[in-house]
Coordinates of N, CA, C and O and ligand atoms in Angstrom, one line a residue:
M1 N 6.8 1.8 29.3 CA 5.9 1.5 28.2 C 6.1 0.0 27.6 O 7.3 -0.5 27.5
E2 N 5.0 -0.7 27.5 CA 5.2 -1.9 26.7 C 5.7 -1.7 25.2 O 5.6 -1.0 24.7
N3 N 6.7 -2.7 25.2 CA 7.2 -2.8 23.5 C 6.5 -3.9 22.7 O 6.9 -5.0 22.7
K4 N 5.7 -3.7 22.1 CA 4.9 -4.2 21.0 C 5.5 -4.5 19.9 O 6.3 -3.3 19.3
K5 N 5.6 -5.7 19.1 CA 6.0 -6.1 17.9 C 5.1 -5.5 17.1 O 3.8 -5.4 17.2
I6 N 5.9 -5.1 15.7 CA 4.7 -4.9 14.6 C 3.5 -5.6 14.3 O 2.2 -5.2 13.8
D7 N 3.6 -7.1 14.3 CA 2.4 -7.8 14.2 C 1.5 -7.5 15.4 O 0.5 -7.7 14.9
D8 N 1.7 -7.5 16.5 CA 0.9 -7.2 17.7 C 0.2 -6.0 17.4 O -1.1 -6.0 17.5
K9 N 0.8 -4.6 16.9 CA 0.3 -3.9 16.4 C -0.8 -3.8 15.2 O -1.9 -3.5 15.3
L10 N -0.3 -4.7 14.5 CA -1.2 -4.9 13.4 C -2.4 -5.6 13.3 O -3.5 -5.0 12.8
Y11 N -2.3 -6.3 14.5 CA -3.5 -6.9 15.1 C -4.6 -6.1 15.3 O -6.0 -6.4 15.1
S12 N -4.3 -4.9 15.7 CA -5.6 -4.1 16.1 C -5.7 -2.8 15.1 O -6.9 -2.3 15.3
V13 N -5.8 -3.6 13.7 CA -6.0 -2.6 12.6 C -7.1 -3.4 12.0 O -7.0 -5.0 11.9
K14 N -8.4 -2.9 11.7 CA -9.4 -3.4 11.0 C -9.5 -2.9 9.5 O -9.3 -1.8 9.4
F15 N -9.7 -3.8 8.6 CA -9.8 -3.8 7.2 C -11.0 -3.6 6.7 O -11.9 -4.7 6.9
C16 N -11.5 -2.6 6.1 CA -12.9 -2.7 5.3 C -12.8 -2.4 3.8 O -12.7 -1.1 3.5
P17 N -12.2 -3.6 2.9 CA -11.6 -3.1 1.7 C -12.8 -2.7 0.6 O -13.9 -3.0 0.8
D18 N -12.5 -1.6 0.0 CA -13.1 -1.0 -1.3 C -13.4 -2.2 -2.5 O -12.6 -3.3 -2.2
F19 N -14.3 -2.0 -3.2 CA -14.0 -2.8 -4.5 C -13.3 -2.4 -5.5 O -13.0 -3.2 -6.4
E20 N -12.7 -1.2 -5.3 CA -11.8 -0.8 -6.4 C -10.6 -0.3 -5.7 O -10.9 0.4 -4.5
T21 N -9.4 -0.3 -6.2 CA -8.5 0.5 -5.8 C -8.2 1.9 -5.3 O -8.7 2.8 -6.5
H22 N -7.8 2.3 -4.4 CA -7.7 3.7 -4.1 C -6.0 3.9 -4.4 O -5.6 5.4 -4.3
L23 N -5.1 3.2 -5.1 CA -4.0 3.1 -5.2 C -3.6 2.8 -6.7 O -3.7 1.8 -7.1
K24 N -3.3 4.1 -7.6 CA -3.2 3.7 -9.1 C -1.9 4.2 -9.6 O -1.5 5.4 -10.0
P25 N -0.8 3.2 -9.9 CA 0.2 3.3 -10.4 C 0.6 3.5 -11.9 O -0.5 2.9 -12.3
D26 N 1.1 4.3 -12.4 CA 1.4 4.3 -13.6 C 2.2 3.3 -14.1 O 3.6 3.3 -14.2
M27 N 1.6 2.0 -14.6 CA 2.3 0.7 -14.9 C 3.7 1.0 -15.9 O 4.5 0.3 -16.0
N28 N 3.5 2.1 -16.8 CA 4.7 2.2 -17.6 C 5.7 2.9 -17.1 O 6.8 2.6 -17.1
A29 N 5.4 3.6 -16.2 CA 6.6 4.3 -15.5 C 7.2 3.0 -14.3 O 8.1 3.2 -14.4
C30 N 6.3 2.3 -13.9 CA 6.8 1.5 -13.0 C 7.5 0.5 -13.7 O 9.0 -0.1 -13.4
K31 N 7.7 0.3 -15.0 CA 8.4 -0.7 -15.8 C 9.5 -0.1 -16.2 O 10.7 -0.7 -16.0
A32 N 9.7 1.1 -16.2 CA 10.9 2.0 -16.3 C 11.8 2.5 -15.0 O 12.6 2.6 -14.9
C33 N 10.9 2.0 -13.9 CA 11.5 2.6 -12.5 C 12.8 1.5 -12.1 O 12.6 0.4 -12.3
K34 N 13.8 1.8 -11.9 CA 14.9 0.9 -11.5 C 14.7 0.5 -10.1 O 15.0 -0.5 -9.7
S35 N 14.5 1.2 -9.3 CA 14.5 1.0 -7.5 C 13.5 0.2 -7.2 O 13.4 -0.4 -6.3
K36 N 12.2 0.4 -8.0 CA 10.8 -0.3 -7.3 C 10.9 0.1 -5.7 O 10.5 -1.0 -5.2
V37 N 10.8 1.0 -5.7 CA 10.9 1.4 -4.1 C 9.8 1.1 -3.2 O 9.8 1.1 -2.0
C38 N 8.6 1.3 -3.8 CA 7.3 0.9 -3.3 C 7.2 -0.9 -2.7 O 6.9 -0.7 -1.6
T39 N 8.2 -1.5 -3.4 CA 7.9 -2.7 -3.0 C 9.0 -3.0 -1.6 O 9.1 -3.9 -0.7
I40 N 9.9 -1.8 -1.5 CA 10.6 -2.0 -0.1 C 10.4 -1.1 1.0 O 10.1 -1.7 2.2
I41 N 9.5 0.1 0.8 CA 9.1 0.8 2.1 C 7.8 0.8 2.4 O 7.6 0.6 3.4
C42 N 6.8 0.0 1.7 CA 5.6 -0.2 2.2 C 5.6 -1.0 3.6 O 6.1 -2.1 3.2
P43 N 5.2 -0.9 4.5 CA 5.2 -1.7 5.9 C 4.1 -2.7 5.6 O 4.1 -3.6 6.7
A44 N 3.2 -2.9 4.6 CA 2.2 -3.8 4.7 C 2.5 -4.5 3.6 O 1.4 -5.2 2.9
S45 N 3.6 -4.4 2.7 CA 3.9 -5.4 1.6 C 2.8 -5.3 0.7 O 2.3 -6.3 0.1
V46 N 2.3 -4.1 0.4 CA 1.3 -4.2 -0.9 C 1.7 -4.2 -1.9 O 1.0 -4.7 -3.0
Y47 N 3.0 -3.5 -2.4 CA 3.5 -3.9 -3.8 C 4.3 -4.9 -4.0 O 5.1 -5.1 -3.2
E48 N 3.9 -5.8 -5.0 CA 5.1 -6.8 -5.5 C 5.3 -6.7 -7.3 O 4.3 -6.6 -7.6
W49 N 6.6 -6.5 -7.2 CA 6.8 -6.5 -8.4 C 7.2 -8.0 -9.1 O 8.1 -9.1 -8.4
V50 N 6.3 -8.6 -10.2 CA 6.5 -9.8 -10.8 C 7.3 -9.7 -12.1 O 6.8 -9.3 -13.1
A51 N 8.5 -10.2 -11.9 CA 9.5 -10.1 -13.4 C 8.9 -10.8 -14.2 O 9.4 -10.3 -15.1
T52 N 8.5 -11.8 -14.0 CA 8.0 -12.8 -15.1 C 7.0 -12.3 -15.9 O 6.6 -12.7 -17.2
K53 N 6.3 -11.4 -15.1 CA 4.9 -10.8 -16.0 C 5.3 -9.2 -16.5 O 4.9 -8.5 -17.2
N54 N 6.6 -8.7 -15.8 CA 6.8 -7.5 -16.0 C 5.7 -6.4 -15.4 O 5.3 -5.5 -16.0
E55 N 5.0 -6.6 -14.5 CA 4.2 -6.0 -13.7 C 4.2 -5.6 -12.4 O 4.6 -6.6 -11.4
L56 N 3.7 -4.5 -11.8 CA 3.6 -4.5 -10.3 C 2.2 -5.2 -9.8 O 1.1 -4.5 -10.3
V57 N 2.0 -5.7 -8.8 CA 0.9 -6.3 -8.5 C 0.7 -5.5 -7.0 O 1.6 -5.1 -6.3
V58 N -0.6 -4.6 -6.7 CA -0.9 -4.0 -5.8 C -2.0 -4.7 -5.2 O -3.2 -4.8 -5.5
K59 N -1.7 -5.0 -3.8 CA -2.8 -5.6 -3.1 C -3.4 -4.3 -2.1 O -3.0 -4.3 -1.0
Y60 N -4.1 -3.8 -2.8 CA -4.3 -2.3 -1.9 C -5.4 -2.7 -0.6 O -5.3 -1.6 0.1
E61 N -5.8 -3.5 -0.9 CA -6.8 -4.2 0.4 C -6.0 -4.2 1.8 O -6.6 -3.9 2.8
N62 N -4.7 -4.3 1.9 CA -3.8 -4.2 2.8 C -3.3 -3.0 3.3 O -2.2 -2.8 4.3
C63 N -3.7 -2.2 2.6 CA -2.8 -0.5 2.8 C -3.3 -0.2 4.1 O -4.5 0.1 4.4
L64 N -2.1 0.5 4.9 CA -2.3 1.2 6.2 C -2.2 2.7 6.1 O -2.8 3.4 6.9
E65 N -2.6 3.2 4.7 CA -3.0 4.9 4.3 C -2.0 5.5 5.2 O -2.0 6.6 5.4
C66 N -0.5 5.0 5.0 CA 0.6 5.7 5.8 C 1.1 6.8 4.6 O 1.7 8.0 5.2
G67 N 1.1 6.7 3.4 CA 1.5 7.6 2.5 C 2.7 7.5 2.2 O 3.5 8.5 1.4
A68 N 3.6 6.4 2.7 CA 5.1 6.5 2.4 C 5.5 6.1 1.1 O 6.1 6.8 0.4
C69 N 4.4 5.3 0.2 CA 4.6 5.2 -1.3 C 4.6 6.2 -2.1 O 5.3 6.6 -3.0
R70 N 3.5 7.1 -1.7 CA 3.2 8.2 -2.1 C 4.4 9.4 -2.6 O 4.7 10.1 -3.4
I71 N 5.2 9.6 -1.1 CA 6.5 10.3 -1.0 C 7.6 9.7 -1.9 O 8.7 10.1 -2.4
A72 N 7.8 8.2 -2.0 CA 8.7 7.8 -2.1 C 9.1 7.5 -3.4 O 10.1 7.2 -4.1
C73 N 7.8 7.1 -4.2 CA 7.8 6.9 -5.8 C 8.8 8.0 -6.2 O 8.6 9.2 -6.6
E74 N 9.6 7.4 -7.0 CA 10.7 8.1 -8.0 C 10.2 8.9 -9.2 O 10.6 9.9 -9.2
K75 N 9.3 8.3 -9.4 CA 8.7 8.8 -10.8 C 7.4 9.9 -10.4 O 7.0 10.3 -11.5
K76 N 7.1 10.0 -9.3 CA 5.8 10.6 -9.3 C 4.7 10.3 -10.0 O 4.2 11.4 -10.5
K77 N 4.7 9.0 -9.9 CA 3.5 8.3 -11.2 C 2.6 7.6 -10.3 O 2.1 6.6 -10.9
L78 N 2.4 8.0 -9.0 CA 1.4 7.0 -8.2 C 0.3 8.2 -8.0 O 0.2 8.9 -7.3
E79 N -0.8 7.8 -8.4 CA -2.3 8.4 -7.9 C -2.7 7.9 -6.7 O -3.2 6.7 -6.5
W80 N -2.6 8.6 -5.8 CA -2.9 8.1 -4.2 C -4.0 8.7 -3.9 O -3.9 10.0 -3.6
K81 N -5.1 8.3 -3.2 CA -6.3 9.0 -2.4 C -6.6 7.9 -1.1 O -6.2 6.8 -1.4
Y82 N -7.3 8.5 -0.2 CA -7.6 7.7 0.7 C -8.8 6.9 0.3 O -9.7 7.4 -0.9
P83 N -9.2 5.9 0.5 CA -10.2 4.7 0.3 C -11.7 5.8 0.5 O -11.8 6.7 1.5
K84 N -12.7 5.5 -0.3 CA -13.8 6.1 -0.3 C -14.9 5.8 1.1 O -14.6 4.7 1.6
G85 N -15.2 6.7 1.7 CA -16.3 6.5 2.9 C -15.7 6.0 4.0 O -14.6 6.4 4.7
N86 N -16.3 4.8 4.5 CA -15.8 4.2 5.8 C -14.9 3.0 5.2 O -14.6 2.2 6.0
K87 N -14.5 3.0 4.0 CA -13.8 1.9 3.5 C -12.2 1.9 4.2 O -11.6 3.1 4.4
G88 N -11.2 1.0 3.8 CA -9.7 1.2 4.4 C -9.7 0.7 5.9 O -10.3 -0.1 6.4
A89 N -8.5 1.2 6.3 CA -8.2 0.9 7.5 C -8.6 1.8 8.6 O -8.6 2.8 8.7
T90 N -8.9 0.8 9.9 CA -9.5 1.6 10.8 C -8.5 1.2 12.1 O -8.2 -0.2 12.2
F91 N -7.9 2.3 12.7 CA -6.9 1.9 14.0 C -7.4 1.9 15.3 O -8.3 2.9 15.6
K92 N -7.0 1.0 16.2 CA -7.7 1.2 17.4 C -6.5 1.2 18.4 O -5.4 0.7 18.2
N93 N -6.5 1.9 19.4 CA -5.7 2.0 20.7 C -5.6 0.5 21.2 O -6.7 -0.1 21.4
G94 N -4.3 0.0 21.8 CA -4.7 -1.2 22.6 C -3.5 -2.1 22.4 O -2.7 -2.0 21.5
Ligands
SF4_101 FE1 1.9 0.6 1.6 FE2 1.6 3.2 3.0 FE3 1.5 2.9 0.4 FE4 -0.1 2.0 1.7 S1 0.1 4.2 1.8 S2 0.4 1.3 0.2 S3 0.7 1.2 3.5 S4 3.4 2.9 1.7

């Protein structure tokens, strides 16, 4: 079996972003969160904590829909749903 790197695998993912986010963290909970685990666990680097603005930036367009952030959120204050219709990520074999 061929051993591919993550960048090679992500090359086979197509994105069709929606106009609105499907990831809605409760920003007040994010400010109180000590671990900011979403910024670590997400394989697509969707979440970035901007300390100078005291805010979480969510680049939902890059989401792989793996669900890791939903499980990991220590405050359980992330509203998570799949993108609508044919929006979001599409995975191909190869
Ligand atoms: Fe990142 Fe997965 Fe959460 Fe999408 S579902 S934001 S890829 S951890």
